[in-house]
Every structure is written in structure tokens, then in C-alpha cells.
mmCIF file of C-alpha atoms and ligand atoms in Angstrom:
data_model
loop_
_atom_site.group_PDB
_atom_site.id
_atom_site.type_symbol
_atom_site.label_atom_id
_atom_site.label_comp_id
_atom_site.label_asym_id
_atom_site.label_seq_id
_atom_site.Cartn_x
_atom_site.Cartn_y
_atom_site.Cartn_z
ATOM 1 C CA UNK S 1 -5.855 20.757 15.027
ATOM 2 C CA UNK S 2 -4.603 20.669 18.477
ATOM 3 C CA UNK S 3 -4.822 17.654 20.889
ATOM 4 C CA UNK S 4 -3.530 16.447 24.201
ATOM 5 C CA UNK S 5 -2.784 13.122 24.665
ATOM 6 C CA UNK S 6 -2.006 11.561 28.361
ATOM 7 C CA UNK S 7 0.651 9.282 29.115
ATOM 8 C CA UNK S 8 -1.683 6.757 30.408
ATOM 9 C CA UNK S 9 -3.230 6.799 27.004
ATOM 10 C CA UNK S 10 0.001 5.957 25.430
ATOM 11 C CA UNK S 11 0.902 3.423 27.754
ATOM 12 C CA UNK S 12 -2.460 1.488 27.189
ATOM 13 C CA UNK S 13 -1.843 1.786 23.522
ATOM 14 C CA UNK S 14 1.483 0.278 23.539
ATOM 15 C CA UNK S 15 0.403 -2.319 25.699
ATOM 16 C CA UNK S 16 -2.566 -3.259 23.221
ATOM 17 C CA UNK S 17 -0.523 -2.971 20.145
ATOM 18 C CA UNK S 18 1.862 -5.418 21.877
ATOM 19 C CA UNK S 19 -0.779 -7.690 22.736
ATOM 20 C CA UNK S 20 -2.496 -7.542 19.608
ATOM 21 C CA UNK S 21 0.643 -8.067 17.444
ATOM 22 C CA UNK S 22 2.071 -11.007 19.306
ATOM 23 C CA UNK S 23 0.518 -13.632 17.309
ATOM 24 C CA UNK S 24 1.078 -12.264 14.181
ATOM 25 C CA UNK S 25 2.978 -15.002 12.003
ATOM 26 C CA UNK S 26 4.748 -14.560 8.649
ATOM 27 C CA UNK S 27 8.051 -13.774 7.241
ATOM 28 C CA UNK S 28 11.112 -15.457 8.071
ATOM 29 C CA UNK S 29 14.740 -14.724 9.638
ATOM 30 C CA UNK S 30 17.395 -13.609 7.931
ATOM 31 C CA UNK S 31 19.368 -16.554 6.072
ATOM 32 C CA UNK S 32 22.364 -14.954 4.210
ATOM 33 C CA UNK S 33 24.000 -14.392 7.767
ATOM 34 C CA UNK S 34 24.113 -17.390 9.329
ATOM 35 C CA UNK S 35 23.749 -16.302 12.874
ATOM 36 C CA UNK S 36 20.853 -14.718 12.173
ATOM 37 C CA UNK S 37 19.121 -17.720 10.789
ATOM 38 C CA UNK S 38 19.305 -19.325 14.305
ATOM 39 C CA UNK S 39 18.169 -16.662 16.240
ATOM 40 C CA UNK S 40 14.922 -17.628 18.284
ATOM 41 C CA UNK S 41 12.020 -16.601 15.705
ATOM 42 C CA UNK S 42 9.238 -16.115 18.460
ATOM 43 C CA UNK S 43 11.099 -13.128 20.285
ATOM 44 C CA UNK S 44 9.329 -9.819 20.347
ATOM 45 C CA UNK S 45 9.320 -6.640 22.017
ATOM 46 C CA UNK S 46 8.075 -3.338 22.010
ATOM 47 C CA UNK S 47 9.635 -0.326 23.509
ATOM 48 C CA UNK S 48 8.684 3.243 23.791
ATOM 49 C CA UNK S 49 10.671 6.494 25.276
ATOM 50 C CA UNK S 50 8.742 10.166 25.206
ATOM 51 C CA UNK S 51 10.731 13.037 24.921
ATOM 52 C CA UNK S 52 10.341 13.542 29.082
ATOM 53 C CA UNK S 53 12.251 10.578 29.413
ATOM 54 C CA UNK S 54 9.400 8.343 30.353
ATOM 55 C CA UNK S 55 9.737 4.666 29.279
ATOM 56 C CA UNK S 56 7.606 1.574 28.627
ATOM 57 C CA UNK S 57 8.528 -1.919 27.829
ATOM 58 C CA UNK S 58 6.503 -5.010 26.431
ATOM 59 C CA UNK S 59 7.759 -8.344 25.927
ATOM 60 C CA UNK S 60 11.462 -9.239 24.928
ATOM 61 C CA UNK S 61 12.895 -5.487 25.225
ATOM 62 C CA UNK S 62 16.263 -6.463 26.992
ATOM 63 C CA UNK S 63 17.204 -9.291 24.418
ATOM 64 C CA UNK S 64 20.240 -8.376 22.679
ATOM 65 C CA UNK S 65 19.739 -8.587 18.894
ATOM 66 C CA UNK S 66 21.858 -7.267 15.809
ATOM 67 C CA UNK S 67 21.238 -3.978 15.344
ATOM 68 C CA UNK S 68 22.485 -4.271 11.463
ATOM 69 C CA UNK S 69 20.891 -1.397 9.270
ATOM 70 C CA UNK S 70 19.716 0.357 12.398
ATOM 71 C CA UNK S 71 23.268 1.326 13.000
ATOM 72 C CA UNK S 72 23.752 3.396 9.571
ATOM 73 C CA UNK S 73 21.558 6.011 11.578
ATOM 74 C CA UNK S 74 23.998 6.844 14.407
ATOM 75 C CA UNK S 75 26.849 6.631 12.177
ATOM 76 C CA UNK S 76 25.197 9.028 9.786
ATOM 77 C CA UNK S 77 24.490 11.188 12.709
ATOM 78 C CA UNK S 78 28.130 10.922 13.799
ATOM 79 C CA UNK S 79 29.073 12.034 10.415
ATOM 80 C CA UNK S 80 26.871 14.899 10.622
ATOM 81 C CA UNK S 81 28.786 16.205 13.601
ATOM 82 C CA UNK S 82 32.070 15.660 12.288
ATOM 83 C CA UNK S 83 31.637 16.883 8.865
ATOM 84 C CA UNK S 84 28.275 19.095 9.123
ATOM 85 C CA UNK S 85 25.118 17.831 7.261
ATOM 86 C CA UNK S 86 26.152 19.612 4.065
ATOM 87 C CA UNK S 87 29.158 17.738 3.974
ATOM 88 C CA UNK S 88 27.379 14.491 4.503
ATOM 89 C CA UNK S 89 24.790 15.424 1.448
ATOM 90 C CA UNK S 90 28.415 16.334 -0.646
ATOM 91 C CA UNK S 91 30.247 13.170 0.186
ATOM 92 C CA UNK S 92 27.308 10.585 0.159
ATOM 93 C CA UNK S 93 24.053 12.082 -0.891
ATOM 94 C CA UNK S 94 20.318 12.294 0.900
ATOM 95 C CA UNK S 95 18.461 10.604 -1.913
ATOM 96 C CA UNK S 96 16.287 7.491 -1.502
ATOM 97 C CA UNK S 97 17.072 4.725 -3.816
ATOM 98 C CA UNK S 98 13.570 2.696 -4.021
ATOM 99 C CA UNK S 99 16.086 -0.200 -4.215
ATOM 100 C CA UNK S 100 17.401 -3.283 -2.035
ATOM 101 C CA UNK S 101 19.439 -2.225 1.173
ATOM 102 C CA UNK S 102 22.686 -4.101 -0.840
ATOM 103 C CA UNK S 103 22.037 -2.802 -4.254
ATOM 104 C CA UNK S 104 24.870 -2.277 -6.392
ATOM 105 C CA UNK S 105 22.400 -1.181 -9.567
ATOM 106 C CA UNK S 106 21.497 1.818 -7.373
ATOM 107 C CA UNK S 107 25.389 2.804 -7.076
ATOM 108 C CA UNK S 108 25.792 2.695 -10.865
ATOM 109 C CA UNK S 109 22.069 4.512 -11.532
ATOM 110 C CA UNK S 110 23.059 7.447 -9.210
ATOM 111 C CA UNK S 111 25.894 8.592 -11.333
ATOM 112 C CA UNK S 112 28.577 7.004 -9.130
ATOM 113 C CA UNK S 113 26.666 8.408 -5.941
ATOM 114 C CA UNK S 114 25.986 6.323 -2.660
ATOM 115 C CA UNK S 115 22.729 8.037 -2.778
ATOM 116 C CA UNK S 116 22.239 8.197 1.266
ATOM 117 C CA UNK S 117 24.118 6.781 4.409
ATOM 118 C CA UNK S 118 20.895 4.754 5.152
ATOM 119 C CA UNK S 119 21.781 2.019 2.375
ATOM 120 C CA UNK S 120 24.751 -0.318 2.225
ATOM 121 C CA UNK S 121 26.745 1.514 0.112
ATOM 122 C CA UNK S 122 26.249 4.858 1.787
ATOM 123 C CA UNK S 123 27.073 3.639 5.453
ATOM 124 C CA UNK S 124 30.328 2.278 4.009
ATOM 125 C CA UNK S 125 31.112 5.628 2.576
ATOM 126 C CA UNK S 126 29.890 7.209 6.077
ATOM 127 C CA UNK S 127 32.328 4.522 7.917
ATOM 128 C CA UNK S 128 35.379 5.846 5.944
ATOM 129 C CA UNK S 129 34.491 9.370 6.519
ATOM 130 C CA UNK S 130 34.493 8.820 10.649
ATOM 131 C CA UNK S 131 37.466 10.554 12.285
ATOM 132 C CA UNK S 132 40.054 10.281 12.885
ATOM 133 C CA UNK S 133 41.376 9.359 9.340
ATOM 134 C CA UNK S 134 43.229 6.073 9.588
ATOM 135 C CA UNK S 135 42.955 5.159 12.909
ATOM 136 C CA UNK S 136 40.685 1.902 12.878
ATOM 137 C CA UNK S 137 40.675 1.537 16.527
ATOM 138 C CA UNK S 138 40.015 5.627 17.273
ATOM 139 C CA UNK S 139 37.268 5.460 14.561
ATOM 140 C CA UNK S 140 35.538 2.441 16.203
ATOM 141 C CA UNK S 141 35.774 4.142 19.448
ATOM 142 C CA UNK S 142 34.075 6.935 18.128
ATOM 143 C CA UNK S 143 31.251 5.114 16.678
ATOM 144 C CA UNK S 144 30.648 3.049 19.764
ATOM 145 C CA UNK S 145 30.996 6.016 22.117
ATOM 146 C CA UNK S 146 27.901 7.851 19.567
ATOM 147 C CA UNK S 147 25.796 4.986 20.122
ATOM 148 C CA UNK S 148 26.101 5.240 23.993
ATOM 149 C CA UNK S 149 25.141 8.791 24.035
ATOM 150 C CA UNK S 150 22.381 8.319 21.783
ATOM 151 C CA UNK S 151 21.171 5.250 23.449
ATOM 152 C CA UNK S 152 22.221 6.458 27.071
ATOM 153 C CA UNK S 153 23.950 2.585 27.459
ATOM 154 C CA UNK S 154 26.374 0.668 25.717
ATOM 155 C CA UNK S 155 25.913 -1.857 22.772
ATOM 156 C CA UNK S 156 27.985 -4.915 23.011
ATOM 157 C CA UNK S 157 29.502 -6.498 19.804
ATOM 158 C CA UNK S 158 28.158 -10.026 19.165
ATOM 159 C CA UNK S 159 31.355 -11.844 18.307
ATOM 160 C CA UNK S 160 29.831 -14.570 16.502
ATOM 161 C CA UNK S 161 27.631 -12.186 14.367
ATOM 162 C CA UNK S 162 30.932 -10.355 13.354
ATOM 163 C CA UNK S 163 32.363 -13.662 12.348
ATOM 164 C CA UNK S 164 29.438 -14.839 10.628
ATOM 165 C CA UNK S 165 28.868 -11.618 8.416
ATOM 166 C CA UNK S 166 32.824 -11.160 7.738
ATOM 167 C CA UNK S 167 32.690 -14.597 6.518
ATOM 168 C CA UNK S 168 29.859 -13.931 4.005
ATOM 169 C CA UNK S 169 29.784 -10.392 3.349
ATOM 170 C CA UNK S 170 31.020 -10.945 -0.527
ATOM 171 C CA UNK S 171 28.145 -8.436 -1.793
ATOM 172 C CA UNK S 172 29.758 -5.264 0.514
ATOM 173 C CA UNK S 173 32.770 -6.077 -0.544
ATOM 174 C CA UNK S 174 32.002 -5.398 -4.085
ATOM 175 C CA UNK S 175 30.067 -2.365 -3.165
ATOM 176 C CA UNK S 176 33.286 -0.984 -1.123
ATOM 177 C CA UNK S 177 35.489 -1.863 -4.124
ATOM 178 C CA UNK S 178 33.118 -0.231 -6.655
ATOM 179 C CA UNK S 179 32.818 2.863 -4.647
ATOM 180 C CA UNK S 180 36.581 3.192 -4.043
ATOM 181 C CA UNK S 181 36.573 3.100 -8.269
ATOM 182 C CA UNK S 182 34.565 6.080 -7.979
ATOM 183 C CA UNK S 183 36.613 7.944 -5.107
ATOM 184 C CA UNK S 184 33.600 7.812 -2.644
ATOM 185 C CA UNK S 185 35.675 5.653 0.076
ATOM 186 C CA UNK S 186 37.424 8.484 2.083
ATOM 187 C CA UNK S 187 39.764 6.069 4.041
ATOM 188 C CA UNK S 188 41.262 2.689 3.584
ATOM 189 C CA UNK S 189 38.676 0.382 1.778
ATOM 190 C CA UNK S 190 38.885 -2.914 4.142
ATOM 191 C CA UNK S 191 39.136 -0.947 6.868
ATOM 192 C CA UNK S 192 35.787 0.912 6.264
ATOM 193 C CA UNK S 193 34.201 -2.019 5.395
ATOM 194 C CA UNK S 194 35.259 -4.031 8.544
ATOM 195 C CA UNK S 195 34.115 -1.169 10.776
ATOM 196 C CA UNK S 196 30.759 -1.151 9.013
ATOM 197 C CA UNK S 197 30.487 -4.901 9.497
ATOM 198 C CA UNK S 198 31.504 -4.798 12.801
ATOM 199 C CA UNK S 199 28.538 -1.858 13.718
ATOM 200 C CA UNK S 200 26.006 -3.895 12.105
ATOM 201 C CA UNK S 201 27.296 -7.057 14.451
ATOM 202 C CA UNK S 202 26.301 -4.753 17.472
ATOM 203 C CA UNK S 203 23.827 -6.256 19.888
ATOM 204 C CA UNK S 204 21.545 -3.863 20.942
ATOM 205 C CA UNK S 205 18.167 -4.029 22.829
ATOM 206 C CA UNK S 206 14.727 -2.358 21.339
ATOM 207 C CA UNK S 207 14.728 -0.267 24.987
ATOM 208 C CA UNK S 208 17.963 1.390 23.952
ATOM 209 C CA UNK S 209 16.663 1.904 20.331
ATOM 210 C CA UNK S 210 13.586 3.373 21.749
ATOM 211 C CA UNK S 211 15.861 5.853 23.584
ATOM 212 C CA UNK S 212 17.996 6.616 20.599
ATOM 213 C CA UNK S 213 14.855 7.345 18.836
ATOM 214 C CA UNK S 214 13.535 10.062 21.512
ATOM 215 C CA UNK S 215 17.047 11.586 21.477
ATOM 216 C CA UNK S 216 16.511 12.301 17.642
ATOM 217 C CA UNK S 217 12.870 13.208 18.373
ATOM 218 C CA UNK S 218 14.186 15.889 21.221
ATOM 219 C CA UNK S 219 16.365 17.620 19.047
ATOM 220 C CA UNK S 220 19.638 15.691 20.201
ATOM 221 C CA UNK S 221 18.936 15.843 23.950
ATOM 222 C CA UNK S 222 19.001 12.573 25.225
ATOM 223 C CA UNK S 223 15.773 12.662 27.471
ATOM 224 C CA UNK S 224 17.164 10.087 29.889
ATOM 225 C CA UNK S 225 20.585 10.942 30.528
ATOM 226 C CA UNK S 226 19.714 15.160 30.044
ATOM 227 C CA UNK S 227 22.836 14.877 27.431
ATOM 228 C CA UNK S 228 23.031 16.985 24.319
ATOM 229 C CA UNK S 229 24.382 14.469 21.889
ATOM 230 C CA UNK S 230 24.369 16.717 18.953
ATOM 231 C CA UNK S 231 23.363 19.904 17.330
ATOM 232 C CA UNK S 232 19.340 20.437 16.873
ATOM 233 C CA UNK S 233 19.722 21.282 13.326
ATOM 234 C CA UNK S 234 20.431 17.313 12.783
ATOM 235 C CA UNK S 235 17.692 15.852 13.728
ATOM 236 C CA UNK S 236 15.361 17.125 11.138
ATOM 237 C CA UNK S 237 18.202 15.945 8.512
ATOM 238 C CA UNK S 238 18.315 12.446 10.122
ATOM 239 C CA UNK S 239 14.436 12.088 10.409
ATOM 240 C CA UNK S 240 14.163 12.943 6.588
ATOM 241 C CA UNK S 241 16.928 10.424 5.736
ATOM 242 C CA UNK S 242 14.926 7.988 7.650
ATOM 243 C CA UNK S 243 11.574 8.926 6.350
ATOM 244 C CA UNK S 244 12.801 8.848 2.636
ATOM 245 C CA UNK S 245 14.713 5.402 2.840
ATOM 246 C CA UNK S 246 14.103 3.423 5.982
ATOM 247 C CA UNK S 247 12.355 0.797 4.885
ATOM 248 C CA UNK S 248 14.177 0.538 1.684
ATOM 249 C CA UNK S 249 12.397 -0.444 -1.155
ATOM 250 C CA UNK S 250 8.964 -0.310 0.967
ATOM 251 C CA UNK S 251 9.709 2.691 2.666
ATOM 252 C CA UNK S 252 6.718 4.355 0.423
ATOM 253 C CA UNK S 253 4.266 1.729 1.642
ATOM 254 C CA UNK S 254 5.278 2.265 5.346
ATOM 255 C CA UNK S 255 5.055 5.929 5.322
ATOM 256 C CA UNK S 256 1.387 5.517 3.697
ATOM 257 C CA UNK S 257 0.177 2.837 5.809
ATOM 258 C CA UNK S 258 2.192 4.161 9.547
ATOM 259 C CA UNK S 259 2.509 7.803 9.447
ATOM 260 C CA UNK S 260 5.860 7.369 11.060
ATOM 261 C CA UNK S 261 9.233 7.643 9.781
ATOM 262 C CA UNK S 262 11.282 4.652 10.940
ATOM 263 C CA UNK S 263 14.506 2.588 10.332
ATOM 264 C CA UNK S 264 14.713 -1.201 10.137
ATOM 265 C CA UNK S 265 17.437 -3.844 10.199
ATOM 266 C CA UNK S 266 17.648 -7.293 9.286
ATOM 267 C CA UNK S 267 18.296 -8.379 12.991
ATOM 268 C CA UNK S 268 14.436 -7.844 13.157
ATOM 269 C CA UNK S 269 14.811 -4.302 14.806
ATOM 270 C CA UNK S 270 12.898 -1.352 14.156
ATOM 271 C CA UNK S 271 13.391 2.299 15.170
ATOM 272 C CA UNK S 272 10.839 4.865 14.978
ATOM 273 C CA UNK S 273 10.761 8.795 15.508
ATOM 274 C CA UNK S 274 7.926 10.880 16.000
ATOM 275 C CA UNK S 275 9.226 14.375 16.424
ATOM 276 C CA UNK S 276 8.785 16.403 19.647
ATOM 277 C CA UNK S 277 7.012 13.545 20.956
ATOM 278 C CA UNK S 278 8.919 10.261 21.400
ATOM 279 C CA UNK S 279 10.912 7.219 19.745
ATOM 280 C CA UNK S 280 9.408 4.093 19.279
ATOM 281 C CA UNK S 281 11.195 0.575 18.682
ATOM 282 C CA UNK S 282 10.389 -2.871 18.219
ATOM 283 C CA UNK S 283 12.095 -6.196 17.762
ATOM 284 C CA UNK S 284 10.883 -9.744 16.341
ATOM 285 C CA UNK S 285 13.276 -11.796 13.736
ATOM 286 C CA UNK S 286 10.988 -12.535 11.359
ATOM 287 C CA UNK S 287 11.268 -10.587 7.789
ATOM 288 C CA UNK S 288 9.127 -9.572 4.806
ATOM 289 C CA UNK S 289 10.886 -10.051 1.468
ATOM 290 C CA UNK S 290 12.755 -6.479 1.657
ATOM 291 C CA UNK S 291 14.303 -7.305 5.103
ATOM 292 C CA UNK S 292 11.625 -5.599 7.212
ATOM 293 C CA UNK S 293 10.607 -7.293 10.590
ATOM 294 C CA UNK S 294 6.727 -8.318 10.188
ATOM 295 C CA UNK S 295 5.797 -7.948 13.528
ATOM 296 C CA UNK S 296 8.113 -5.097 14.356
ATOM 297 C CA UNK S 297 6.004 -3.475 11.483
ATOM 298 C CA UNK S 298 2.197 -4.437 12.773
ATOM 299 C CA UNK S 299 3.047 -3.492 16.366
ATOM 300 C CA UNK S 300 4.261 0.135 15.701
ATOM 301 C CA UNK S 301 1.624 0.804 13.159
ATOM 302 C CA UNK S 302 -1.259 -0.327 15.445
ATOM 303 C CA UNK S 303 0.179 1.765 18.190
ATOM 304 C CA UNK S 304 0.091 4.823 16.032
ATOM 305 C CA UNK S 305 -3.590 4.002 14.658
ATOM 306 C CA UNK S 306 -4.704 3.908 18.327
ATOM 307 C CA UNK S 307 -3.555 7.274 19.061
ATOM 308 C CA UNK S 308 -4.636 8.199 15.659
ATOM 309 C CA UNK S 309 -0.961 10.126 15.407
ATOM 310 C CA UNK S 310 0.342 10.866 12.051
ATOM 311 C CA UNK S 311 3.876 12.654 11.399
ATOM 312 C CA UNK S 312 1.748 14.859 8.157
ATOM 313 C CA UNK S 313 -1.424 14.872 9.785
ATOM 314 C CA UNK S 314 -0.837 18.845 10.895
ATOM 315 C CA UNK S 315 -1.916 18.211 14.701
ATOM 316 C CA UNK S 316 0.061 19.700 17.345
ATOM 317 C CA UNK S 317 0.202 17.196 20.314
ATOM 318 C CA UNK S 318 0.932 17.936 23.466
ATOM 319 C CA UNK S 319 1.457 14.756 26.025
ATOM 320 C CA UNK S 320 0.389 15.560 29.358
ATOM 321 C CA UNK S 321 1.322 13.764 32.081
ATOM 322 C CA UNK S 322 -2.099 13.420 34.056
ATOM 323 C CA UNK S 323 -2.440 10.127 34.865
ATOM 324 C CA UNK S 324 1.115 9.353 35.005
ATOM 325 C CA UNK S 325 1.797 6.174 37.429
HETATM 326 N N1 LIG T 401 24.826 -6.280 7.874
HETATM 327 C C1 LIG T 401 23.818 -5.948 6.917
HETATM 328 C C2 LIG T 401 24.165 -6.307 5.547
HETATM 329 O O1 LIG T 401 25.135 -5.240 5.222
HETATM 330 C C3 LIG T 401 22.759 -5.409 6.721
HETATM 331 C C4 LIG T 401 21.559 -5.333 6.339
HETATM 332 C C5 LIG T 401 20.262 -4.725 6.931
HETATM 333 O O2 LIG T 401 19.846 -4.938 8.126
HETATM 334 N N2 LIG T 401 19.169 -4.127 5.986
HETATM 335 O O3 LIG T 401 23.620 -6.754 4.751
#
């Protein structure tokens, strides 16, 4: 079926989804990273950027929260830019684990393979792949430059979060050294883990994540800055990864009930990608048992339902600018 949706219908659906999700309770802030446990759990924002660059923001969309695992997406893209999607498939993989984000068992089950750059093991591996090899400062520049290009504005390191994570990341240290044992770390181990920990500690806003989602939805062309950030062939590859493992052990439930591939982080952010149409992002700190924001999930699902959108519907959807304010 071919459908046309107006920009004002989209704006209204986003506003209603925000209003209706505001008072949803449940979940708890991540408590295994001390900084995250202390973030105001009442914060909530919903942002949307269409592939024509139009953006809508409701609530706390300028608050800088820890990007956490959403950072796995831009660094996977950077690894694909530098090493091709086939190279990332070979060195890391593109398979869902069906297990928690920090699972050591998943590494053993997958015959020593980190599975996908969107779980901790694969993300640490991806950081180790980033060029130039052996140069931590330049690798970090590349990682942050790439995020800046995807969002159209820079992230800012939250020093306190970085220190908090570094002081408590024992499980990730175990993952890194286990991967080293299997020859899946392609640079110095502690440096690769540190880059991963630092990228997770970047402060980002939901408005920025919506632009990143829109850049992925728009074949690598940032609709706000007009810059082609990555080759269009990477869009379906990264969206496949987001769709297959973005919510860890709850990914199937999420995709089945929401109809949109999305990636979460324990900072409370969720970034969704609707290919050819828009990026959407929501932020609220309280999480469910898999580490996914309760309110952000509700808001994005409501938005999709209000417009009757689903990536698997087979509908071709055109967004018309009629009614644009
Ligand atoms: N930095 C966090 C960790 O490695 C990220 C986890 C997440 O957001 N799911 O544990």
C-alpha cells in the first residue's frame, strides 16, 4: 500500500506520544555504574528528525546524558568505513547473541567470536580495529569526529561518568582479555577497552541522537549538515545489526511490538532508525531488567502506533510537507 503522511501529522503524533508517556513509571536507573544511579530519574525527552532535516523536540531534549551502548552504533559504522562491512563481518560478526550486553557466555557459545559490534565484546573489538593502529589519541579523535559528523554537532565527555565506569568495569576487563585470548582484539588490549569506556561516557542529547538516526535512515547523508558521512551501502548493514540485537535479549519482543529497529544504552537513551523516513530518539533514565529505558520504549512505540508505521508493513510511505509550520 502507498501512504502519504503530512509533517504536521508526524509532529502531532510525536507530541501526543511524549505527553502520554510522561507519567509512565517503572524501572530503575542503572546502578552498576555509580554516576548513572544518581542521574535525575524524572528526566524525559523525545526527539525526531526527518530525512529532509525537519526536527521536533519535546521535553528534556537538550540534557546531556551518557550515550553508553548507543555509542556502539557510530563506532561500528566507523569500523565499516575503514574496513568495509565485509571486514567487520569477518573480524567481529553480525549475529545476535540473545544474551545480556555484557555476556561472557556469549563469547564462548559463538566459538570465540564477539558476535556483533553492538554488544560489549564486539564493541571493544571494534574500538581495537579503528585506525590508526597503536595511536590512542588519534583513534579517539576519529571516534569523536565520526560521532560529530553523524549528529551534526559534538558530544562532550562526562569526566565523572568516565571515572565512574573505569573504576567499576571489571566485567569488561574480563571480556577484553578473553577476546585477546581468541585473537579478537586487534590493538593493545587496555587501550581498546579504555577507548570503549570513554566512548560510552560521552554526553549526548536526544536531539543529537535523532539526527544520527536520520543520517542512517538517509543513506549516510546527514540531513541537517548536508554532509555525506558514509557510503550508502553501510546503511542497510548497520540497520540490520540494530534490528537484530539493539535491545539485547529483548530484541525480538521490541521489534515485534514497536516495528522499528532501535539501539538502547544504560544511560536511558534509545535511538530508532526508520529507513528512508526518519530517526527518532528518546531519553529517560529508569531501565527494565535488560537495561532498556522504560519510558523511551513507551514513547517510541506510541509514536509508531499512532502513525500505523512498521518497517515490515510493506507500505511505501511518503512524507508530504503540506501543513508544515
Ligand atoms: N558502558 C556500559 C557497559 O559497558 C554500556 C552498557 C549498555 O549501555 N548496555 O556496561
